[in-house]
Amino acid sequence: MSDVVERTLSALPGLLGQHDPGAGPGGAGGPGRVSASSRLGSLIRSITALTSKHEEEKLIQQELTSLKATVSAPSTTLRLMKECMVRLIYCEMLGYESSFGYIHAIKLAQQGNLLEKRVGYLAVSLFLHENHELLLLLVNTVVKDLQSTNLVEVCMALTVVSQIFPREMIPAVLPLIEDKLQHSKEIIRRKAVQALYKFYLIAPNQVQHIHDKFRKALCDRDAGVMAASLHIYLQMIKENSSGYKDLTGSFVTILKQVVGGKLSADFNYHSVPAPWLQIQLLRILGLLGKDDPRTSELMYDVLDESLRRAEINHNITYAILFECVQTIYTIHPKSELLEKAAKCIGKFVLSPKINLKYLGLKALTYVIQQDPNLALQHQMTIIECLDHPDPIIKRETLELLYRITNGQNVIVIVQKMLDYLKEGQEEYAIISLVGKIAELWFIQTMNAVFSVGGDVVHSDIPNNFLRLLAEGFDDEKEDHQLRVYAVQSYLALLEEEDKLYPQKFLQVMSWVLGEYFSLVTDVDPEVILTKLHSLLKKTFVTSETKAWIMAAVTKIASHTSCSKTVDEIIQELSSSLDTCLRQYAFELKHLCEDKALMKSLLPFDASCSDLVVDASLSFLDGFVAEGLAHGAAPYKPHHQRQEEKLSQEKALNFEPYGLSFASSVSSSGVTGRQSPTGLSFGSDISGNSAETGHKETNTLKLEGVRKLWGKEGYLPKKENKTGKENEPQAVPCGSLLAGQVGEAPALRPEQGASLSEEDKEKQQLASTLFIGLGASAGVSLMGKADTATQKFKRKSKITETHAASNFDPLLDTVPDNVEDSEGSVHTGLRKGSPSSSDTVEDNLAFETPQSLRKSVLDDRISANRLSQSSLFADSNIEIFQPSSSAQCESASETPLVPSLPEELEELPHSEVVGLCQSDALALHLCKVWTDDSLLLIVFVSNKTTAALHAVNLVFEETEHFQILESATSHFPVIEAQSVEHCQKCVRMNKVCTQAILPASVSYQSEMETCLEFSVTLSLMDFIRPMEMTTEDFGKLWLSLSNDVKQNIKMSPCQDSLSAALDTLQQKLKLHRVDVIGNEGILACQLLPSVPCLLHCRTHSGMLALWFRSPCAALPDGLLYQCQKVMEES
Amino acid sequence: MIKFFLMVNKQGQTRLSRYYEHVEINKRTVLEAEVIKNCLSRSKDECSFVEYKDFKLVYRQYAALFIVVGIDQTENEMAVYELIHNFVEVLDKYFSRVSELDVSFSVSEIHLLSLFGVCSSSYCLHSTDCHSSQCRCSPILHLESCSIWTECTSFWMKWC
């Protein structure tokens, strides 16, 4: 490689000779040394000599002023400009903005010679950020340099692109960079891959079509190119590990070669071969092998080898070992490896080197979740680390303890954490630790937490705390004691008149006092009221907290006959300046007049009972009807009003049209008085806001309203949360009372007299910390192993049918092989699918929605062959288990041929393909593309001779898809040898070109069995043509903001525009709106009603596509599909 | 993910800074001051990884110069720790015994090194003797074309 560069350089001797500024002749020593006499040198010197910040500022401002004059002077040469840029970089580094120079940096990159260009690019990459508007000006320069014949220029351009590039301009350089992947020089290929990695990070959709090329890069003969491609793979596998399982073999092979020292010695760092590359590969393997026994199997050997090889004592090998251990504990476990990894961790933890100890603790923290026994082995070390002088080590240890907390050691661990909390001053540390303690939770502790943590405590914590208290645990008696204890402790805290408490703590106190005051019999409610009253008068109490206090007062008032304090409060607050408090006071006053109502409104301890909220506000029907009868206008939802307002303003419409489609659907559903539920929820806020309360005085004063909102009206948000979050609480509280009394002495075992005092103490601490881990851990470990084997057994039944697995460890054959196996899946499906070749003709006629069909039916017959194959490419059904071979065989066996019900047979639909099957049943799927939705028809056929019971089909909702109505289907009985079917209507919520919809079916035969399968849905399943006139198209076009442009090459056989449009129309279900000269416009919509417009233009063998849509991701997705179909045809 | 790369001396003067995530200029100075305060307060026998806000600092001291790298929770601290050393080895080779003065006087050179992705051992330099060349940019290009280098370059790139 170096010869290439040398040749390039030797081509430029004159150039380089001329421009050698700064470097004093030989005086500077090293090759890169800037002469101390240069302008930068003197600037740096004078700054270093200064003593105060003020002086520095003055000097830099002076410098900036002179620089500003220099760079904007027209006589400034590029050479001088280059020197100025370096000084600007320095000033900006010291924190002084020099934005006036940005544009000149871009100019320098554009106009300078090699050296100047380099500094220009450097300055740009340091000054600008991704979204800076000036960055757009760089694009032309980059494009020019990418096309340059000078390698160095190409290199620079690629480097800059991989550092910083505007997202929206990617299409402009993408084809150029793609070409560079085939460049003969490694360095260019490598940089091109790095640039594509950058693109993948900022706009993954735009590089989707070059995934195959990434595979080529992975197999590149140059290790550097391969290493660069690993970054892309790590990222992609992080997002979707299931899509790259077939590459596991390749990664393993690469790692084997690296570990085995097959790379050139140049890659060694302190005689360790390519350490960072190893780390990268280990991470990838960890992601691939997670929860996947079969894939994990492939990597056991190489992991073992890595562990063995990394035995040199050097930091970098520790780094590799750490990564290795993490991978071993992430993938499907193998006891032999686990043992070795554990030994390795032991070595780390016991090391006297502090950095290594830290690494060991970190590894232990990760590992301990799988195997708590390891903590027992190292308990003495952990205790030592707990008292380590280095707070970082201490904190890491606490993190570890946090993971092993159980019912028996919670007190001690929380105590340790609190000790640390009292020492630590840093805000972030407090927040994270408080979060942990809150989970471990204990009232006394909580009080301390709230006092220390104060208002930086995250608001979830008091909420969770109150929820725990209210919902309680299984033991009724314990709950009672807990609550009494809470009330007592808070009363004691409030005893100190002038103490300042954080607001959140006060809120918690007032809620608890209001809710549970009556549990404490020996305290007069009047006393509590007086305390709350005095709090209300305090100035440091915020009005939010006052609202909480008022809620408590109201609750208490409902249970006392009559109270002087309550009257006083009412009187005082009725004239309060705070409208909210005033309202509370009025409500309280009204309620006090009717004690019976108050009692029923505020029942004791009902915070957990569900509220019945009439969301449709039906009790207001009468009122609304009356209003309508008197000629009032019917209610219009907010968006409709806005729309009307907009349509009245003729001038400019900033609303995207896509929105109006959506709203017109929903607004037609809203006729007159029935308000949608979403809106009526909005009005529970109105209970608090005096403004709206004012407007609707008549209705809101109705007693019925208050009743429905209940006392929760006071705490609407809080209570809602309580109701909704029903997550099971795994918080141990067994030792709660013990903690109250003091640390349970019984927990401390007798120690041998021979131990020194200190050791004894440590032993004791250890026994309290690690109690409960030993025995129960043994059990849980057994349990875990058990489930693992069970899982394995169950799966092995299926995997047995995999006669030959598809993995091929050989590097160079990877791409071909993959295509091969995909191909076999397709053919397998086709053979196995019930609609055999003679029905293909029929199916084809229906495979696009009807609206499109009528226009293209004539062309269709000629295009049959093509569209057939494209259909398969688009909607191939992915099968996880059983494998394709099993599928193929069994599908041909199956006697049950599901067919579509008649009413669906009319609609365009896919072939019926097998999804998965077991001994007892088989699942088939057919996609039906109706005009307004995608229907998935799932056929469940019973293959056995006995009836199957309780068959349940469940689709999981993913971020991409939404199942309308219910995601489950239930068949109580499926008779022997019969077929049942169900249909699901699916929507795409988040645009993606293709994604998996996971699902499972469970049934009862001899035992409960569950089969998992998945359906692959592509964007095209959700795209429908959209009919519109050219005029409408024009209007809509102007209103849409997201656009994507791309040029694609047309193959010679379809070089005319009409041929290209035909392809798009047939395969992508786009509606052809109009064709004018060499331009054509097409429209389609993503269901339910997101439009996407396409403008095509041909010129010199290229097809320029221009998409616009209100949805940002949609054009990207469609572009990808277009590229695909154009390439295919 | 690496968030930033800093070279600061004991007096708290920034010698070199590079941010891989955009941070506003006025916030940079505050951040740098806090970071160096954090590192200076630690003794030699304490560990080289510090938790700071929601990320971690990995630092290494060379005479009066601190090199601090800010990373997020997913990164392997030890690998980054060694990366720093690697970088210094390269500088050492490039400047033939690097000193703090070199660093401060050659801001742009070092930036170029890090921009073009130097972060590997000096071993790569065996094959190409940079001192023999008259041209100032040739060492960088030579470095770039060395194969070892490409490995670390791409590792570095991940953070850019």
PDB file of C-alpha atoms in Angstrom, chain A residues 764-926:
ATOM      1  CA  GLN A 764     -20.135 -11.095  60.449  1.00  0.00           C
ATOM      2  CA  LEU A 765     -20.762  -8.513  57.802  1.00  0.00           C
ATOM      3  CA  ALA A 766     -20.254 -11.138  55.152  1.00  0.00           C
ATOM      4  CA  SER A 767     -22.718 -13.481  56.739  1.00  0.00           C
ATOM      5  CA  THR A 768     -25.336 -10.767  56.895  1.00  0.00           C
ATOM      6  CA  LEU A 769     -24.642  -9.622  53.363  1.00  0.00           C
ATOM      7  CA  PHE A 770     -24.609 -12.941  51.667  1.00  0.00           C
ATOM      8  CA  ILE A 771     -27.281 -14.616  53.717  1.00  0.00           C
ATOM      9  CA  GLY A 772     -29.881 -16.302  51.662  1.00  0.00           C
ATOM     10  CA  LEU A 773     -27.639 -16.567  48.663  1.00  0.00           C
ATOM     11  CA  GLY A 774     -26.185 -19.950  49.426  1.00  0.00           C
ATOM     12  CA  ALA A 775     -29.053 -22.325  49.843  1.00  0.00           C
ATOM     13  CA  SER A 776     -31.585 -20.552  47.726  1.00  0.00           C
ATOM     14  CA  ALA A 777     -29.010 -19.921  45.087  1.00  0.00           C
ATOM     15  CA  GLY A 778     -28.329 -23.607  44.857  1.00  0.00           C
ATOM     16  CA  VAL A 779     -31.985 -24.196  44.323  1.00  0.00           C
ATOM     17  CA  SER A 780     -32.427 -21.480  41.803  1.00  0.00           C
ATOM     18  CA  LEU A 781     -29.412 -22.599  39.943  1.00  0.00           C
ATOM     19  CA  MET A 782     -30.773 -26.078  39.735  1.00  0.00           C
ATOM     20  CA  GLY A 783     -34.032 -24.654  38.647  1.00  0.00           C
ATOM     21  CA  LYS A 784     -32.357 -22.654  35.987  1.00  0.00           C
ATOM     22  CA  ALA A 785     -30.414 -25.561  34.663  1.00  0.00           C
ATOM     23  CA  ASP A 786     -33.584 -27.508  34.637  1.00  0.00           C
ATOM     24  CA  THR A 787     -35.501 -25.046  32.606  1.00  0.00           C
ATOM     25  CA  ALA A 788     -32.614 -24.766  30.247  1.00  0.00           C
ATOM     26  CA  THR A 789     -32.568 -28.435  29.561  1.00  0.00           C
ATOM     27  CA  GLN A 790     -36.298 -28.505  29.267  1.00  0.00           C
ATOM     28  CA  LYS A 791     -36.160 -25.793  26.743  1.00  0.00           C
ATOM     29  CA  PHE A 792     -33.499 -27.651  24.954  1.00  0.00           C
ATOM     30  CA  LYS A 793     -35.446 -30.865  24.957  1.00  0.00           C
ATOM     31  CA  ARG A 794     -38.482 -29.236  23.588  1.00  0.00           C
ATOM     32  CA  LYS A 795     -36.563 -27.564  20.882  1.00  0.00           C
ATOM     33  CA  SER A 796     -34.488 -30.543  20.041  1.00  0.00           C
ATOM     34  CA  LYS A 797     -37.546 -32.322  18.868  1.00  0.00           C
ATOM     35  CA  ILE A 798     -37.866 -29.768  16.196  1.00  0.00           C
ATOM     36  CA  THR A 799     -34.237 -29.365  15.468  1.00  0.00           C
ATOM     37  CA  GLU A 800     -33.878 -33.033  14.838  1.00  0.00           C
ATOM     38  CA  THR A 801     -35.617 -32.514  11.580  1.00  0.00           C
ATOM     39  CA  HIS A 802     -32.800 -30.282  10.480  1.00  0.00           C
ATOM     40  CA  ALA A 803     -30.942 -32.920   8.628  1.00  0.00           C
ATOM     41  CA  ALA A 804     -28.162 -30.589   7.687  1.00  0.00           C
ATOM     42  CA  SER A 805     -27.785 -27.183   9.196  1.00  0.00           C
ATOM     43  CA  ASN A 806     -27.229 -24.298   6.877  1.00  0.00           C
ATOM     44  CA  PHE A 807     -24.048 -23.061   8.394  1.00  0.00           C
ATOM     45  CA  ASP A 808     -20.990 -22.910   6.373  1.00  0.00           C
ATOM     46  CA  PRO A 809     -17.921 -21.740   8.180  1.00  0.00           C
ATOM     47  CA  LEU A 810     -15.958 -20.941   5.072  1.00  0.00           C
ATOM     48  CA  LEU A 811     -15.468 -17.307   4.580  1.00  0.00           C
ATOM     49  CA  ASP A 812     -15.429 -16.929   0.868  1.00  0.00           C
ATOM     50  CA  THR A 813     -18.517 -18.942   0.180  1.00  0.00           C
ATOM     51  CA  VAL A 814     -20.773 -16.998   2.428  1.00  0.00           C
ATOM     52  CA  PRO A 815     -22.675 -14.783   0.022  1.00  0.00           C
ATOM     53  CA  ASP A 816     -23.424 -17.455  -2.546  1.00  0.00           C
ATOM     54  CA  ASN A 817     -24.463 -19.900   0.033  1.00  0.00           C
ATOM     55  CA  VAL A 818     -26.958 -17.543   1.533  1.00  0.00           C
ATOM     56  CA  GLU A 819     -28.617 -16.910  -1.741  1.00  0.00           C
ATOM     57  CA  ASP A 820     -28.738 -20.593  -2.320  1.00  0.00           C
ATOM     58  CA  SER A 821     -30.489 -21.387   0.861  1.00  0.00           C
ATOM     59  CA  GLU A 822     -32.941 -18.586   0.327  1.00  0.00           C
ATOM     60  CA  GLY A 823     -33.681 -19.931  -3.062  1.00  0.00           C
ATOM     61  CA  SER A 824     -34.410 -23.320  -1.697  1.00  0.00           C
ATOM     62  CA  VAL A 825     -36.839 -21.850   0.766  1.00  0.00           C
ATOM     63  CA  HIS A 826     -38.732 -20.242  -2.031  1.00  0.00           C
ATOM     64  CA  THR A 827     -39.011 -23.250  -4.153  1.00  0.00           C
ATOM     65  CA  GLY A 828     -39.890 -25.296  -1.154  1.00  0.00           C
ATOM     66  CA  LEU A 829     -42.707 -22.980  -0.418  1.00  0.00           C
ATOM     67  CA  ARG A 830     -43.964 -23.003  -3.899  1.00  0.00           C
ATOM     68  CA  LYS A 831     -44.002 -26.715  -4.101  1.00  0.00           C
ATOM     69  CA  GLY A 832     -45.605 -27.107  -0.767  1.00  0.00           C
ATOM     70  CA  SER A 833     -48.213 -24.456  -1.164  1.00  0.00           C
ATOM     71  CA  PRO A 834     -51.646 -25.776  -1.917  1.00  0.00           C
ATOM     72  CA  SER A 835     -52.354 -23.557  -4.878  1.00  0.00           C
ATOM     73  CA  SER A 836     -50.334 -25.415  -7.431  1.00  0.00           C
ATOM     74  CA  SER A 837     -49.146 -24.100 -10.735  1.00  0.00           C
ATOM     75  CA  ASP A 838     -52.457 -24.456 -12.538  1.00  0.00           C
ATOM     76  CA  THR A 839     -54.084 -21.995 -10.210  1.00  0.00           C
ATOM     77  CA  VAL A 840     -51.304 -19.484 -10.485  1.00  0.00           C
ATOM     78  CA  GLU A 841     -52.999 -17.732 -13.359  1.00  0.00           C
ATOM     79  CA  ASP A 842     -56.079 -17.118 -11.275  1.00  0.00           C
ATOM     80  CA  ASN A 843     -54.145 -15.905  -8.347  1.00  0.00           C
ATOM     81  CA  LEU A 844     -52.181 -13.537 -10.408  1.00  0.00           C
ATOM     82  CA  ALA A 845     -55.205 -11.754 -11.596  1.00  0.00           C
ATOM     83  CA  PHE A 846     -55.968 -10.894  -8.027  1.00  0.00           C
ATOM     84  CA  GLU A 847     -52.631 -10.124  -6.641  1.00  0.00           C
ATOM     85  CA  THR A 848     -52.990  -6.372  -6.890  1.00  0.00           C
ATOM     86  CA  PRO A 849     -55.941  -4.465  -5.518  1.00  0.00           C
ATOM     87  CA  GLN A 850     -58.888  -4.193  -7.790  1.00  0.00           C
ATOM     88  CA  SER A 851     -58.687  -0.510  -8.462  1.00  0.00           C
ATOM     89  CA  LEU A 852     -55.357  -1.046 -10.057  1.00  0.00           C
ATOM     90  CA  ARG A 853     -56.367  -4.226 -11.736  1.00  0.00           C
ATOM     91  CA  LYS A 854     -58.920  -2.656 -14.001  1.00  0.00           C
ATOM     92  CA  SER A 855     -56.368  -0.315 -15.516  1.00  0.00           C
ATOM     93  CA  VAL A 856     -53.637  -2.775 -16.157  1.00  0.00           C
ATOM     94  CA  LEU A 857     -55.395  -6.001 -16.764  1.00  0.00           C
ATOM     95  CA  ASP A 858     -54.414  -5.936 -20.396  1.00  0.00           C
ATOM     96  CA  ASP A 859     -50.731  -5.481 -19.860  1.00  0.00           C
ATOM     97  CA  ARG A 860     -50.827  -8.025 -17.161  1.00  0.00           C
ATOM     98  CA  ILE A 861     -50.766 -11.175 -19.150  1.00  0.00           C
ATOM     99  CA  SER A 862     -47.470 -10.309 -20.699  1.00  0.00           C
ATOM    100  CA  ALA A 863     -46.052  -9.312 -17.356  1.00  0.00           C
ATOM    101  CA  ASN A 864     -47.255 -12.381 -15.558  1.00  0.00           C
ATOM    102  CA  ARG A 865     -43.951 -14.078 -15.252  1.00  0.00           C
ATOM    103  CA  LEU A 866     -42.213 -11.082 -13.810  1.00  0.00           C
ATOM    104  CA  SER A 867     -44.746 -10.133 -11.257  1.00  0.00           C
ATOM    105  CA  GLN A 868     -44.962 -13.672 -10.127  1.00  0.00           C
ATOM    106  CA  SER A 869     -41.373 -13.683  -9.078  1.00  0.00           C
ATOM    107  CA  SER A 870     -41.545 -10.250  -7.548  1.00  0.00           C
ATOM    108  CA  LEU A 871     -44.422 -11.343  -5.431  1.00  0.00           C
ATOM    109  CA  PHE A 872     -42.322 -14.032  -3.990  1.00  0.00           C
ATOM    110  CA  ALA A 873     -39.419 -11.779  -3.385  1.00  0.00           C
ATOM    111  CA  ASP A 874     -41.559  -9.296  -1.557  1.00  0.00           C
ATOM    112  CA  SER A 875     -43.721 -11.427   0.581  1.00  0.00           C
ATOM    113  CA  ASN A 876     -41.632 -14.414   1.303  1.00  0.00           C
ATOM    114  CA  ILE A 877     -42.656 -16.027   4.497  1.00  0.00           C
ATOM    115  CA  GLU A 878     -39.857 -16.499   6.913  1.00  0.00           C
ATOM    116  CA  ILE A 879     -39.830 -19.734   8.775  1.00  0.00           C
ATOM    117  CA  PHE A 880     -37.825 -20.177  11.905  1.00  0.00           C
ATOM    118  CA  GLN A 881     -38.790 -23.633  12.877  1.00  0.00           C
ATOM    119  CA  PRO A 882     -39.101 -26.137  11.545  1.00  0.00           C
ATOM    120  CA  SER A 883     -36.522 -25.657   8.839  1.00  0.00           C
ATOM    121  CA  SER A 884     -37.282 -25.302   5.207  1.00  0.00           C
ATOM    122  CA  SER A 885     -36.459 -28.859   4.400  1.00  0.00           C
ATOM    123  CA  ALA A 886     -38.814 -30.171   7.022  1.00  0.00           C
ATOM    124  CA  GLN A 887     -41.401 -27.749   5.816  1.00  0.00           C
ATOM    125  CA  CYS A 888     -41.120 -28.839   2.260  1.00  0.00           C
ATOM    126  CA  GLU A 889     -41.452 -32.450   3.031  1.00  0.00           C
ATOM    127  CA  SER A 890     -44.318 -32.216   5.433  1.00  0.00           C
ATOM    128  CA  ALA A 891     -46.292 -29.749   3.407  1.00  0.00           C
ATOM    129  CA  SER A 892     -46.436 -32.139   0.534  1.00  0.00           C
ATOM    130  CA  GLU A 893     -47.569 -34.812   2.892  1.00  0.00           C
ATOM    131  CA  THR A 894     -50.374 -32.911   4.448  1.00  0.00           C
ATOM    132  CA  PRO A 895     -53.742 -34.007   3.253  1.00  0.00           C
ATOM    133  CA  LEU A 896     -55.488 -30.914   4.506  1.00  0.00           C
ATOM    134  CA  VAL A 897     -55.593 -28.203   1.910  1.00  0.00           C
ATOM    135  CA  PRO A 898     -56.921 -25.005   3.345  1.00  0.00           C
ATOM    136  CA  SER A 899     -58.695 -22.746   0.956  1.00  0.00           C
ATOM    137  CA  LEU A 900     -59.928 -19.232   1.305  1.00  0.00           C
ATOM    138  CA  PRO A 901     -63.541 -18.597   2.175  1.00  0.00           C
ATOM    139  CA  GLU A 902     -65.557 -17.536  -0.842  1.00  0.00           C
ATOM    140  CA  GLU A 903     -66.031 -13.922   0.083  1.00  0.00           C
ATOM    141  CA  LEU A 904     -62.250 -13.498   0.322  1.00  0.00           C
ATOM    142  CA  GLU A 905     -61.467 -15.511  -2.769  1.00  0.00           C
ATOM    143  CA  GLU A 906     -62.716 -12.532  -4.770  1.00  0.00           C
ATOM    144  CA  LEU A 907     -60.123 -10.211  -3.316  1.00  0.00           C
ATOM    145  CA  PRO A 908     -56.485 -10.010  -4.356  1.00  0.00           C
ATOM    146  CA  HIS A 909     -54.528 -12.388  -2.206  1.00  0.00           C
ATOM    147  CA  SER A 910     -51.280 -14.286  -1.947  1.00  0.00           C
ATOM    148  CA  GLU A 911     -50.897 -17.993  -2.189  1.00  0.00           C
ATOM    149  CA  VAL A 912     -51.571 -20.060   0.842  1.00  0.00           C
ATOM    150  CA  VAL A 913     -48.238 -20.961   2.359  1.00  0.00           C
ATOM    151  CA  GLY A 914     -47.281 -23.076   5.294  1.00  0.00           C
ATOM    152  CA  LEU A 915     -46.177 -21.309   8.441  1.00  0.00           C
ATOM    153  CA  CYS A 916     -45.198 -24.056  10.781  1.00  0.00           C
ATOM    154  CA  GLN A 917     -46.391 -27.389  11.950  1.00  0.00           C
ATOM    155  CA  SER A 918     -46.092 -29.913  14.672  1.00  0.00           C
ATOM    156  CA  ASP A 919     -47.231 -33.492  14.974  1.00  0.00           C
ATOM    157  CA  ALA A 920     -50.715 -32.381  15.706  1.00  0.00           C
ATOM    158  CA  LEU A 921     -51.430 -29.311  13.679  1.00  0.00           C
ATOM    159  CA  ALA A 922     -50.305 -27.257  10.748  1.00  0.00           C
ATOM    160  CA  LEU A 923     -50.611 -23.569  10.192  1.00  0.00           C
ATOM    161  CA  HIS A 924     -51.024 -21.930   6.824  1.00  0.00           C
ATOM    162  CA  LEU A 925     -51.184 -18.308   5.983  1.00  0.00           C
ATOM    163  CA  CYS A 926     -52.694 -16.274   3.231  1.00  0.00           C
TER     164      CYS A 926
END
